[in-house]
PDB file of C-alpha atoms in Angstrom:
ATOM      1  CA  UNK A   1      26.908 172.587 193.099  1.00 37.00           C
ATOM      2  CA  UNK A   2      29.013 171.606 189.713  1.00 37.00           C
ATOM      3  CA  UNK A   3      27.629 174.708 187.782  1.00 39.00           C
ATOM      4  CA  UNK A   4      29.169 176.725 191.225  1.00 39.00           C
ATOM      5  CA  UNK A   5      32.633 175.342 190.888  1.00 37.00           C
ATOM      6  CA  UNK A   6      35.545 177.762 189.624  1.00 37.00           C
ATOM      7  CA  UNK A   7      36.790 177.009 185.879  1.00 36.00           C
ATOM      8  CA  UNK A   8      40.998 176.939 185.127  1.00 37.00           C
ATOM      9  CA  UNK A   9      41.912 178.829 182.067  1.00 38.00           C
ATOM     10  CA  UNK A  10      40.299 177.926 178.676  1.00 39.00           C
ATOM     11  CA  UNK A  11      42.962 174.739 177.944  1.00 37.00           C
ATOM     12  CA  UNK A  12      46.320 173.848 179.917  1.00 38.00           C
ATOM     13  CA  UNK A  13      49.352 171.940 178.552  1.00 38.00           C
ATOM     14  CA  UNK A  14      49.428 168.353 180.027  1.00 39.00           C
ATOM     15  CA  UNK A  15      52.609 166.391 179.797  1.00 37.00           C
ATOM     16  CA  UNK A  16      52.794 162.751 180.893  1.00 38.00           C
ATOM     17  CA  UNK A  17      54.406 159.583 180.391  1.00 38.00           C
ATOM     18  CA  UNK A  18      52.108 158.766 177.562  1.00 40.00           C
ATOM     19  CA  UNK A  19      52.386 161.800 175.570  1.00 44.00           C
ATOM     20  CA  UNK A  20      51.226 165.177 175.822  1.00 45.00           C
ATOM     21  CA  UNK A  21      47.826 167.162 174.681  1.00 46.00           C
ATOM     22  CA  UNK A  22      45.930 170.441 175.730  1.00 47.00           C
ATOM     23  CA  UNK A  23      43.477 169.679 178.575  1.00 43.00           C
ATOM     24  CA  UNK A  24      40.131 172.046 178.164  1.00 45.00           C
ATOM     25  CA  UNK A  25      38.412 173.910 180.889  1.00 43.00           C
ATOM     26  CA  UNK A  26      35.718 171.230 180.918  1.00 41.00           C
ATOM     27  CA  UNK A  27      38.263 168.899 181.469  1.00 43.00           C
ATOM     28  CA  UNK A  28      39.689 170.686 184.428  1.00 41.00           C
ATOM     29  CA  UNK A  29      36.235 172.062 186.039  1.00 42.00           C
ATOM     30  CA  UNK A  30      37.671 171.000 190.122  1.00 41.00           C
ATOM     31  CA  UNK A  31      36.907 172.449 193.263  1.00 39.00           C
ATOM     32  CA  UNK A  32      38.961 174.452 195.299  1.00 44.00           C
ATOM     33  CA  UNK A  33      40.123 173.197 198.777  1.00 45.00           C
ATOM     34  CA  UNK A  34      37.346 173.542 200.904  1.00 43.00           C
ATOM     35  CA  UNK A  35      37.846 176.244 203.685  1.00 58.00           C
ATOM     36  CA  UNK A  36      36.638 173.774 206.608  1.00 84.00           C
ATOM     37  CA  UNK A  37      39.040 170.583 206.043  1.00 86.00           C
ATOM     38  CA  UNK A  38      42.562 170.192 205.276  1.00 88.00           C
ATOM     39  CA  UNK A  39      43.118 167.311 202.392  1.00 89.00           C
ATOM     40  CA  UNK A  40      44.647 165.100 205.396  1.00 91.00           C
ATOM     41  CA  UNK A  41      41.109 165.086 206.852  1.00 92.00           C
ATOM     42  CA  UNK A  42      39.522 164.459 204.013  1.00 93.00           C
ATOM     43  CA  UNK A  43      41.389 161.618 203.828  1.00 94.00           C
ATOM     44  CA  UNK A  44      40.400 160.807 207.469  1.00 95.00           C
ATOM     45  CA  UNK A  45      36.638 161.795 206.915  1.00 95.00           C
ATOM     46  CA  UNK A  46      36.734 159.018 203.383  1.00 96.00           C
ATOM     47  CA  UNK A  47      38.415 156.342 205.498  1.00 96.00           C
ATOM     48  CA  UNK A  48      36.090 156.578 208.160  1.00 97.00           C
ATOM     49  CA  UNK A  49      32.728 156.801 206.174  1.00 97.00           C
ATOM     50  CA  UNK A  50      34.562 153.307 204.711  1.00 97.00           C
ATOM     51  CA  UNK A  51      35.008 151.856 208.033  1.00 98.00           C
ATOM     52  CA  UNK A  52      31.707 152.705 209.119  1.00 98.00           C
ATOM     53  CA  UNK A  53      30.109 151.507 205.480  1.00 97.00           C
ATOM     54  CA  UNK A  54      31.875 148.125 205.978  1.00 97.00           C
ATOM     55  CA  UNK A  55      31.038 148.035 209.473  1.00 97.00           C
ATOM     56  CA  UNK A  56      27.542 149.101 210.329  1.00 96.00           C
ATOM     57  CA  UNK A  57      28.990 150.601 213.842  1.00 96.00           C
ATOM     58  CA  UNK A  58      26.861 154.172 213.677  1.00 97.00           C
ATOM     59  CA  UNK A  59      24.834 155.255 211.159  1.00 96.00           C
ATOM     60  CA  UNK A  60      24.261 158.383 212.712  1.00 97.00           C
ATOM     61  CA  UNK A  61      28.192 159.292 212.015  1.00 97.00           C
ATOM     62  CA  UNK A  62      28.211 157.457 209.065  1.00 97.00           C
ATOM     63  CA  UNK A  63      25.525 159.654 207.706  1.00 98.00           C
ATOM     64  CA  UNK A  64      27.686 162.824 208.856  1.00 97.00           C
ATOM     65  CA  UNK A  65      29.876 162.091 205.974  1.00 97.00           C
ATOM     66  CA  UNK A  66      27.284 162.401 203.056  1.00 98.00           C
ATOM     67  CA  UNK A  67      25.199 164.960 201.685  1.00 98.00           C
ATOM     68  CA  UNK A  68      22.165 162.343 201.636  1.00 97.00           C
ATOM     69  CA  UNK A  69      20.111 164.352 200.033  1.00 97.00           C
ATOM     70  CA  UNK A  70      22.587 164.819 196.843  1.00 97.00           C
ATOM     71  CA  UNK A  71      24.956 161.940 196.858  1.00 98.00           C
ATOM     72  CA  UNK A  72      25.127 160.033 193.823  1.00 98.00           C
ATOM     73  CA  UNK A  73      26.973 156.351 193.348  1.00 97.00           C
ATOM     74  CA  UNK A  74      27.836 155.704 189.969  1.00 97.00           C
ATOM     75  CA  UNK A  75      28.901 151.647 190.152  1.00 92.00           C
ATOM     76  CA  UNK A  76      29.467 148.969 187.784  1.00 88.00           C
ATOM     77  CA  UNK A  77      27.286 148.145 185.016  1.00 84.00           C
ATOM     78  CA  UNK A  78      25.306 151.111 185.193  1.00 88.00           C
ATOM     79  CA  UNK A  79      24.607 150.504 188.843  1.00 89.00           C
ATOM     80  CA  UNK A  80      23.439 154.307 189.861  1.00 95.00           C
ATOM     81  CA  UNK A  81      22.259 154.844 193.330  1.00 97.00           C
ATOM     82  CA  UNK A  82      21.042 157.127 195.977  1.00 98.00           C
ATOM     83  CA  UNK A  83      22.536 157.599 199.530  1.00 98.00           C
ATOM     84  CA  UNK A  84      19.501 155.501 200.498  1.00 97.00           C
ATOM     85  CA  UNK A  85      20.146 152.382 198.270  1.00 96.00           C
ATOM     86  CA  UNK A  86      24.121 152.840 198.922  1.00 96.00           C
ATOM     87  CA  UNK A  87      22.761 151.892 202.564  1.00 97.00           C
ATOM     88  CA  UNK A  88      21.095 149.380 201.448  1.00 96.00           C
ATOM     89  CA  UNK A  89      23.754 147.700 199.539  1.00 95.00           C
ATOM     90  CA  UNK A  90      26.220 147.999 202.547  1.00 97.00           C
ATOM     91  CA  UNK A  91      23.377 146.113 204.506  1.00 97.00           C
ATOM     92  CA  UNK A  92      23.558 143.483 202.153  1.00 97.00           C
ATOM     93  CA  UNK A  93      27.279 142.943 202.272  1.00 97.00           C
ATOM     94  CA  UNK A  94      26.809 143.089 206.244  1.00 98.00           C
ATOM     95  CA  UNK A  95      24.271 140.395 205.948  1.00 98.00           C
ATOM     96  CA  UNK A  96      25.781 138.141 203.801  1.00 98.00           C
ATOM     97  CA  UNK A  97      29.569 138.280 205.130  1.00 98.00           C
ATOM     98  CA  UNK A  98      31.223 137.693 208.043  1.00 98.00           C
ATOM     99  CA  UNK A  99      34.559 139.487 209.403  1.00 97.00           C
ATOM    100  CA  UNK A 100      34.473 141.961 207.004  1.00 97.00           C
ATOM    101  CA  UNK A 101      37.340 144.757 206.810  1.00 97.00           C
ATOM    102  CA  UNK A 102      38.046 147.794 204.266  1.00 97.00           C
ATOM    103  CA  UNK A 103      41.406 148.605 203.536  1.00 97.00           C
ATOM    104  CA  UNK A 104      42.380 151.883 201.342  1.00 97.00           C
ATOM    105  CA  UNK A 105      45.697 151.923 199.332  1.00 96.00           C
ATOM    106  CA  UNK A 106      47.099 154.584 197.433  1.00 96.00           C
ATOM    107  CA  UNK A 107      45.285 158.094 197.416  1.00 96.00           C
ATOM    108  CA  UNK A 108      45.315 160.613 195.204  1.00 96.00           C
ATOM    109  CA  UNK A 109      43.446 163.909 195.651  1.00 93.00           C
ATOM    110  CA  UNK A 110      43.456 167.395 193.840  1.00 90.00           C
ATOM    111  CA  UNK A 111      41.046 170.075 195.514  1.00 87.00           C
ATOM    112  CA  UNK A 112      37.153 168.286 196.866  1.00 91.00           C
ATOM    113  CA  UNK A 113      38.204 165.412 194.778  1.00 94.00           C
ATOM    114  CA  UNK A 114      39.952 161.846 195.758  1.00 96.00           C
ATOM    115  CA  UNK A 115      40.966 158.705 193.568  1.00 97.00           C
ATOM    116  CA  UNK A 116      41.765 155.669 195.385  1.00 97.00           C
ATOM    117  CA  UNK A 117      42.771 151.348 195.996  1.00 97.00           C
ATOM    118  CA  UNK A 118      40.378 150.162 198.151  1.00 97.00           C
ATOM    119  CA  UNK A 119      39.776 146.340 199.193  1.00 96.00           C
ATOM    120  CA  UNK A 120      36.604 145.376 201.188  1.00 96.00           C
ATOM    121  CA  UNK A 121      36.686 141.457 202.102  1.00 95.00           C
ATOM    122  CA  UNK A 122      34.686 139.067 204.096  1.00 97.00           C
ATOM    123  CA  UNK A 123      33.797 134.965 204.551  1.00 98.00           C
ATOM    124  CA  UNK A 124      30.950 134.728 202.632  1.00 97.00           C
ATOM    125  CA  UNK A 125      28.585 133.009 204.832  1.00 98.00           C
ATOM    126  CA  UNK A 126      24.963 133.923 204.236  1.00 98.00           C
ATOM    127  CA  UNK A 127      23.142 134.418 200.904  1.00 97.00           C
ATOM    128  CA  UNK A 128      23.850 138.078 199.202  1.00 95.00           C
ATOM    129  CA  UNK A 129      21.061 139.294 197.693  1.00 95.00           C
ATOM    130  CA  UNK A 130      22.521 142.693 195.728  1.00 91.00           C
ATOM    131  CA  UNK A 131      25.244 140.860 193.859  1.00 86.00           C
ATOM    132  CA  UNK A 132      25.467 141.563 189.741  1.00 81.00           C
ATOM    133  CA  UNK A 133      24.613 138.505 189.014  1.00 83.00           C
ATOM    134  CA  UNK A 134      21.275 138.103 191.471  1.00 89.00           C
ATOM    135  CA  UNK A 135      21.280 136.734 194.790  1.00 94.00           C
ATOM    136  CA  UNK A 136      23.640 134.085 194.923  1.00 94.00           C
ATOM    137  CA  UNK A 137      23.950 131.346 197.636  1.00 96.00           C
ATOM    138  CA  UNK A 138      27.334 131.604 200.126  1.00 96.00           C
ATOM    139  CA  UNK A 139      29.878 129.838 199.422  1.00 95.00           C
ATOM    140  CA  UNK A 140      31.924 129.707 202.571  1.00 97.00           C
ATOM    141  CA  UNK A 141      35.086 131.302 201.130  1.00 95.00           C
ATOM    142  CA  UNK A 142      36.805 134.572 201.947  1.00 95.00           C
ATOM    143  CA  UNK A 143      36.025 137.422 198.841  1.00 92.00           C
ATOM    144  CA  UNK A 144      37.737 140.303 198.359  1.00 92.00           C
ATOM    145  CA  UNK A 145      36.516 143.472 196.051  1.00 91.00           C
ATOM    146  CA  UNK A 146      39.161 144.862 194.312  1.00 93.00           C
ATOM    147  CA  UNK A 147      37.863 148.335 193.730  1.00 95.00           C
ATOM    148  CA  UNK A 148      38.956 151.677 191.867  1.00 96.00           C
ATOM    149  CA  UNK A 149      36.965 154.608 193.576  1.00 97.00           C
ATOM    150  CA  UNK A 150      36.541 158.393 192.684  1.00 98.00           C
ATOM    151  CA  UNK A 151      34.915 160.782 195.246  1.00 98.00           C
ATOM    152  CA  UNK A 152      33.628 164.067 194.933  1.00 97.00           C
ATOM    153  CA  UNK A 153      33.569 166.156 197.957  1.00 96.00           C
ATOM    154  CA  UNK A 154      31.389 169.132 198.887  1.00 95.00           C
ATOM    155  CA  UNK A 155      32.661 172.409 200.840  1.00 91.00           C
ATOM    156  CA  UNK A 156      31.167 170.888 203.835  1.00 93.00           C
ATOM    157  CA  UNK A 157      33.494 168.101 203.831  1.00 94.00           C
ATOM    158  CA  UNK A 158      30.520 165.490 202.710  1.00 96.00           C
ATOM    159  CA  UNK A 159      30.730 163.162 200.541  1.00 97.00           C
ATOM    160  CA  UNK A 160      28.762 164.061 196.781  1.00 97.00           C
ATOM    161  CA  UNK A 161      29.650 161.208 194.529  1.00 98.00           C
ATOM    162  CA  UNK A 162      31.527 158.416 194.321  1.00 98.00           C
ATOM    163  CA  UNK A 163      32.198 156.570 191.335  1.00 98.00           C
ATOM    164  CA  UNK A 164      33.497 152.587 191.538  1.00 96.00           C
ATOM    165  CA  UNK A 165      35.060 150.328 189.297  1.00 94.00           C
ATOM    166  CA  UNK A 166      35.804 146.669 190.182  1.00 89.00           C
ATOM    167  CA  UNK A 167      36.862 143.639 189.228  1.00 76.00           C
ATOM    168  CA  UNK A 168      34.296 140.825 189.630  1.00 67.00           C
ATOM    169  CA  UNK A 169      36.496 137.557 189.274  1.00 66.00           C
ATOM    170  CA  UNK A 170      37.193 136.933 192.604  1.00 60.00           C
ATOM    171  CA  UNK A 171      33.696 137.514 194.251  1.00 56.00           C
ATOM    172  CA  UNK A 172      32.124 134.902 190.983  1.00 60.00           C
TER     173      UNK A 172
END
């Protein structure tokens, strides 16, 4: 799909609040729009995969929003996955938390792609065996993730990649 994808001019100017630079083409390799959803529902379609991620409600829906074949997770630590283990890790969380809820905050997106806030939380109740640090025992206490994500749409509408920074300090 990537190799598919149209190419801007050989370098742009970028100006920004921290100075300015020429951008390259490989720098600006994006999609275009897709034809079959608006950006407001990809926003929808990325909240609800979320929703139904945190959730566990119906994986038959939930697996309308991925290419499961292709879908790559690029997490913390070198944590790399497949749509498969990405399942497997929201099982985890399910298993080990209690009253969980996602919330998404700011969203940025330009063409297939999306940057985003997103907080997942939950009482940690049960033991969670896919944590960084091994499985670790519950400690009773509400967690939140405080997470940076970057998704990569394809002209389907399905989710591709996802790439997710986070910040650890409140979950150890």
């Amino acid at each position: 799909v990537r190799d598919a994808l149209p190419v801007a001019p050989a370098s742009i100017a970028w100006h920004g609040a921290y100075g300015s630079r020429m951008i390259t083409a490989l720098e600006r390799k994006v999609a275009t729009v897709t034809q079959k959803f608006s950006r407001s529902e990809l926003v929808s379609r990325l909240i609800r995969a979320g929703e139904l991620e945190v959730s566990g409600d119906d994986q038959a829906e939930q697996d309308s929003y991925f290419d499961r074949e292709n879908f790559r997770f690029h997490g913390p630590d070198g944590f790399e996955a497949d749509y498969a283990g990405l399942c497997a890790y929201f099982e985890s969380i399910r298993a080990a938390f209690d009253d969980r809820k996602i919330t998404r905050g700011i969203i940025v997106a330009e063409g297939n792609a999306m940057a985003c806030q997103t907080w997942i939380e939950g009482t940690f109740v049960r033991e969670f065996t896919q944590s960084p640090a091994g499985p670790l025992p519950p400690t009773g206490t509400r967690v939140v993730w405080d997470l940076i994500n970057i998704f990569q749409f394809d002209d389907d509408g399905r989710l591709i990649e996802e790439f997710v920074r986070t910040d650890y300090r409140s979950f150890l």
